[in-house]
JSON list of C-alpha atoms in Angstrom, two decimals:
[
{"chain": "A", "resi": 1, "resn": "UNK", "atom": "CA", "xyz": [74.91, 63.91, -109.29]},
{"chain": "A", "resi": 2, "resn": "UNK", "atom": "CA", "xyz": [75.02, 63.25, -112.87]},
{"chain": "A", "resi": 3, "resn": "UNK", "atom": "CA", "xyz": [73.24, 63.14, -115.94]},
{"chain": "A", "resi": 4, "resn": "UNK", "atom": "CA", "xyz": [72.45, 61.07, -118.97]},
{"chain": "A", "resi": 5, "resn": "UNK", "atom": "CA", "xyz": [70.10, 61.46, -122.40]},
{"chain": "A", "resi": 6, "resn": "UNK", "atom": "CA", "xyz": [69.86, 60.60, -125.82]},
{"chain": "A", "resi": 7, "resn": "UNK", "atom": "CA", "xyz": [72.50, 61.28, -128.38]},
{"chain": "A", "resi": 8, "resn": "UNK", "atom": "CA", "xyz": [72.37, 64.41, -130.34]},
{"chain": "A", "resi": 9, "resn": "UNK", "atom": "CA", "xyz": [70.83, 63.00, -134.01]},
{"chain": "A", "resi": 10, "resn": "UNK", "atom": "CA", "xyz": [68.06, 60.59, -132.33]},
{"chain": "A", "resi": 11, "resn": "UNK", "atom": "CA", "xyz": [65.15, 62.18, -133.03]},
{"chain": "A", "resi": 12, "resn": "UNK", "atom": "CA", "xyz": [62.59, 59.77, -131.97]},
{"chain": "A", "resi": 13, "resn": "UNK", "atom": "CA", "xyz": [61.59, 57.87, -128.41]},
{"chain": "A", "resi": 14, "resn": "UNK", "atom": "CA", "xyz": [63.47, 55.10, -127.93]},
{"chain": "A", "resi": 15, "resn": "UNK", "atom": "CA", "xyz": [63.54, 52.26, -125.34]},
{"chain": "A", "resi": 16, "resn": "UNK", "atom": "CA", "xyz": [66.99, 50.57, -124.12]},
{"chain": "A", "resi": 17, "resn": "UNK", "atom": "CA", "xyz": [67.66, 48.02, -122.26]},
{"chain": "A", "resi": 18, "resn": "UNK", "atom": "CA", "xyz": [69.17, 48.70, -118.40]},
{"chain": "A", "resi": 19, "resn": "UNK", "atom": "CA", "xyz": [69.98, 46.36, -115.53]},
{"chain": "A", "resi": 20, "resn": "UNK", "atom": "CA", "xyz": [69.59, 47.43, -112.13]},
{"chain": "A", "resi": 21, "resn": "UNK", "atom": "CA", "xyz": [70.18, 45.77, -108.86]},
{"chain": "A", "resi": 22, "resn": "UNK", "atom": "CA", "xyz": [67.46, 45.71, -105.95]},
{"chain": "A", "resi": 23, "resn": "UNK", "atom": "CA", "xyz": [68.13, 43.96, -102.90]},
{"chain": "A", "resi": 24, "resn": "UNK", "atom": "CA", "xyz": [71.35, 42.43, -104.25]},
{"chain": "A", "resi": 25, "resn": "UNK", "atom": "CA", "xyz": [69.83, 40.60, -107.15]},
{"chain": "A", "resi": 26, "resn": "UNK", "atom": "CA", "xyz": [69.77, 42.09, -110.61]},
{"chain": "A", "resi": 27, "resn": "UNK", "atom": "CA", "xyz": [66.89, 43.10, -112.30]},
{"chain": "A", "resi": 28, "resn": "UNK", "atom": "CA", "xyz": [66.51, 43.64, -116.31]},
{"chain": "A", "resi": 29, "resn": "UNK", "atom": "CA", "xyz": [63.94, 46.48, -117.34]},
{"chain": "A", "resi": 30, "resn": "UNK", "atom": "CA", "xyz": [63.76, 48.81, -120.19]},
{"chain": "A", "resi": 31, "resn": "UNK", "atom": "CA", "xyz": [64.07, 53.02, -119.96]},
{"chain": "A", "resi": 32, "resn": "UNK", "atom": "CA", "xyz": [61.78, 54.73, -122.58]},
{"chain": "A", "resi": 33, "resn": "UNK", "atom": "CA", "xyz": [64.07, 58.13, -123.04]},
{"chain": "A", "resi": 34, "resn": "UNK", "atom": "CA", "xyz": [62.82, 61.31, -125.00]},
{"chain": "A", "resi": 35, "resn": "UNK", "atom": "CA", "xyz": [65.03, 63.08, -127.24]},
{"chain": "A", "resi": 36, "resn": "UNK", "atom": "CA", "xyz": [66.49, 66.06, -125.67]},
{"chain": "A", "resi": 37, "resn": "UNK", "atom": "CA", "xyz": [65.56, 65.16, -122.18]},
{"chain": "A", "resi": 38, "resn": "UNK", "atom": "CA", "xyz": [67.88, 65.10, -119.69]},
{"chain": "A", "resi": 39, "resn": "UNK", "atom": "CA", "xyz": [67.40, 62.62, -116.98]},
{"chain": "A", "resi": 40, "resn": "UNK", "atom": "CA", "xyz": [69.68, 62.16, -113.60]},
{"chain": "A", "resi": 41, "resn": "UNK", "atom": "CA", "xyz": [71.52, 59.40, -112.57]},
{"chain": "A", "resi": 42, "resn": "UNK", "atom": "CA", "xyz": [70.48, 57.40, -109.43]},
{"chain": "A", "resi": 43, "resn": "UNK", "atom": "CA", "xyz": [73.27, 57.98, -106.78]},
{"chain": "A", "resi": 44, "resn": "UNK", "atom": "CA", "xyz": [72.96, 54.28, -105.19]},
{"chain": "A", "resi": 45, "resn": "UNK", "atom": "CA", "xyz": [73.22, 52.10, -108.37]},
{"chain": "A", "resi": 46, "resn": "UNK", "atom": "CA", "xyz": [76.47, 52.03, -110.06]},
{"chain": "A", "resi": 47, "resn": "UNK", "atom": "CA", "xyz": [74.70, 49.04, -111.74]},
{"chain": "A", "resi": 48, "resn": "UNK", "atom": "CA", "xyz": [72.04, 50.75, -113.71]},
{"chain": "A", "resi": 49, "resn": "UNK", "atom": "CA", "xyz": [75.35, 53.21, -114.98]},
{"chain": "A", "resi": 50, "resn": "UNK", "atom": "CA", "xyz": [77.08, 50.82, -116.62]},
{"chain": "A", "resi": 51, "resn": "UNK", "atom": "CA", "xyz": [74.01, 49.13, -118.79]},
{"chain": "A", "resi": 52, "resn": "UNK", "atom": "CA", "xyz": [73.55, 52.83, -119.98]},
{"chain": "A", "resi": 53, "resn": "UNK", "atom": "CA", "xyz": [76.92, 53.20, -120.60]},
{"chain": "A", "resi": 54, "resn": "UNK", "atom": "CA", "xyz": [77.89, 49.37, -122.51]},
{"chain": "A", "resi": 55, "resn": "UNK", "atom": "CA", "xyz": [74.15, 48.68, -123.64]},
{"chain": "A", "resi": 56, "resn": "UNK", "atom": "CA", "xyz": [74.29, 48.74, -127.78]},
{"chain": "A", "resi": 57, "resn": "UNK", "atom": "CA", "xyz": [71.52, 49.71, -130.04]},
{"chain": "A", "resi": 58, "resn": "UNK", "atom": "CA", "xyz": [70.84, 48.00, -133.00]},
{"chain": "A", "resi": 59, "resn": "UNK", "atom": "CA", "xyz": [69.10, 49.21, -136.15]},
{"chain": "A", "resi": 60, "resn": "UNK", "atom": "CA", "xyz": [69.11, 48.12, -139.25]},
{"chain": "A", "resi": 61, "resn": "UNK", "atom": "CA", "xyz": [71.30, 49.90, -141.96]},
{"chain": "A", "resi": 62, "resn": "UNK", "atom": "CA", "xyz": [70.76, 52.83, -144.02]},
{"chain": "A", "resi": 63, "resn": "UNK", "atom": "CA", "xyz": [73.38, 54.85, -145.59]},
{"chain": "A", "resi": 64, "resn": "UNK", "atom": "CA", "xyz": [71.64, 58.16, -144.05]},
{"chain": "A", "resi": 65, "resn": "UNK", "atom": "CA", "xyz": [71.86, 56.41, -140.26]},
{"chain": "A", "resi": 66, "resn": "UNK", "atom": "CA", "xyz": [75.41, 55.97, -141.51]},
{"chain": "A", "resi": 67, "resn": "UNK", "atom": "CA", "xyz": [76.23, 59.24, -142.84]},
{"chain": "A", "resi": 68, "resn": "UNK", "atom": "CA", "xyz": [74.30, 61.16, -139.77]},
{"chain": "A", "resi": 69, "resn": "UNK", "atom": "CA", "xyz": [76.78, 58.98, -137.17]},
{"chain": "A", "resi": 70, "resn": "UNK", "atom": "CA", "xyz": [79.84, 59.69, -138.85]},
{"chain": "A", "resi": 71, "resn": "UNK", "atom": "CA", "xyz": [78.99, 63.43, -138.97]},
{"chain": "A", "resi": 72, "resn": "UNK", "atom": "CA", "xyz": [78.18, 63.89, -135.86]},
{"chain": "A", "resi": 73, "resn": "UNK", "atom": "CA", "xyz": [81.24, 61.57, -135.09]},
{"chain": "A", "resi": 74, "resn": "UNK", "atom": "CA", "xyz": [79.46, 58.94, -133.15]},
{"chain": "A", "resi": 75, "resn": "UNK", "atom": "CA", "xyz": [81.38, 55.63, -132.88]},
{"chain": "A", "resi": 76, "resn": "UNK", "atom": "CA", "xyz": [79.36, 52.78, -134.87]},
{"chain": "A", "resi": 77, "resn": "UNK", "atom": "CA", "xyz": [79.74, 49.47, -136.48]},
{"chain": "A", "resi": 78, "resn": "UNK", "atom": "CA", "xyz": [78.18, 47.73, -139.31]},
{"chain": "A", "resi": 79, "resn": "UNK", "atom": "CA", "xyz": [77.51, 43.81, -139.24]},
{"chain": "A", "resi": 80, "resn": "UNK", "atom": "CA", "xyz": [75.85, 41.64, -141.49]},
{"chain": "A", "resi": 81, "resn": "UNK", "atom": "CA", "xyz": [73.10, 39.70, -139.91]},
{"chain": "A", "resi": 82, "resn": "UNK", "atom": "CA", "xyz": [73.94, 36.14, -138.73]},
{"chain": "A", "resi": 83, "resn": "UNK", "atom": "CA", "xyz": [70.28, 34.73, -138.76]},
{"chain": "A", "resi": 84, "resn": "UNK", "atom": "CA", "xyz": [69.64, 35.47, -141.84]},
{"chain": "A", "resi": 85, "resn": "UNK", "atom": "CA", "xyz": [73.05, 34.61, -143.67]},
{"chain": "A", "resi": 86, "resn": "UNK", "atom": "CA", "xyz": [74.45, 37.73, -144.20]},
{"chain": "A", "resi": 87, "resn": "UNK", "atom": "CA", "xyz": [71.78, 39.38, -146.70]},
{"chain": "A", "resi": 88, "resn": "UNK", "atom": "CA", "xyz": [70.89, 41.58, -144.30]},
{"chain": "A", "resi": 89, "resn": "UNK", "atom": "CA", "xyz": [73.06, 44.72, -142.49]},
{"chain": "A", "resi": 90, "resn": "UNK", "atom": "CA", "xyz": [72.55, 45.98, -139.02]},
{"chain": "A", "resi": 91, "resn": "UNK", "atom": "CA", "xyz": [74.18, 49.35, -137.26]},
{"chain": "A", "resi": 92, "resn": "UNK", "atom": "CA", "xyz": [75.12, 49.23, -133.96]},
{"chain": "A", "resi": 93, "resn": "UNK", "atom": "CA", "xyz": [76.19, 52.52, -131.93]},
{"chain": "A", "resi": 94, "resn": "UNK", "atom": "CA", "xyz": [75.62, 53.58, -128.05]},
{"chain": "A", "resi": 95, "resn": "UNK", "atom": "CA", "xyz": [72.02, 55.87, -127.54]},
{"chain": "A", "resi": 96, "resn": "UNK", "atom": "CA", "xyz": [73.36, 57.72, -124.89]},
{"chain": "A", "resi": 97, "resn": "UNK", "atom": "CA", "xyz": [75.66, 59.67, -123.22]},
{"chain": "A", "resi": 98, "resn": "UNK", "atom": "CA", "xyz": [76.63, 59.35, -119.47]},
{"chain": "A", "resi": 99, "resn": "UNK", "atom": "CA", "xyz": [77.78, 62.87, -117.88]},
{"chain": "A", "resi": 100, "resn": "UNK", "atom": "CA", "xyz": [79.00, 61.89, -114.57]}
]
């Protein structure tokens, strides 16, 4: 059975988004996950794996967010924000990690 928690760096609670599927229809939820808490992986729902493991997180930018995911090697990107015509930058990395 495996495991999955926050990335090292996330220092605060944080809720993601995760899909899982119950009775064959999908259902969308949120997980509230504590940093430094691992949490196991639900044997029966390959499902709820893959929305931990493709849902992005989106913040917006600040070069120490920046500098703390490139340290710690963390693959990000950095958009501009469409709504709002560009003024704006966002940050978008992956929360967790999967150990399967």
């Amino acid at each position: 059975m495996g495991t999955y928690n926050l990335i090292p760096g996330i220092e605060n609670r944080t809720k993601i988004n995760v899909c899982t599927r119950r009775k064959g229809y999908l259902q969308y939820s949120y997980a509230v996950l504590d940093p430094g808490v691992e949490y196991e992986l639900p044997e029966d729902d390959p499902t709820f794996v893959e929305s931990l493991k493709k849902e992005p997180y989106t913040k917006h930018w600040s070069q120490a967010i920046e500098d703390k995911l490139k340290s710690m090697g963390i693959p990000y990107e950095v958009k501009n924000c469409k709504q709002c015509g560009g003024r704006v930058k966002k940050i978008i990395y992956h929360p967790v990690e999967v150990h399967e």
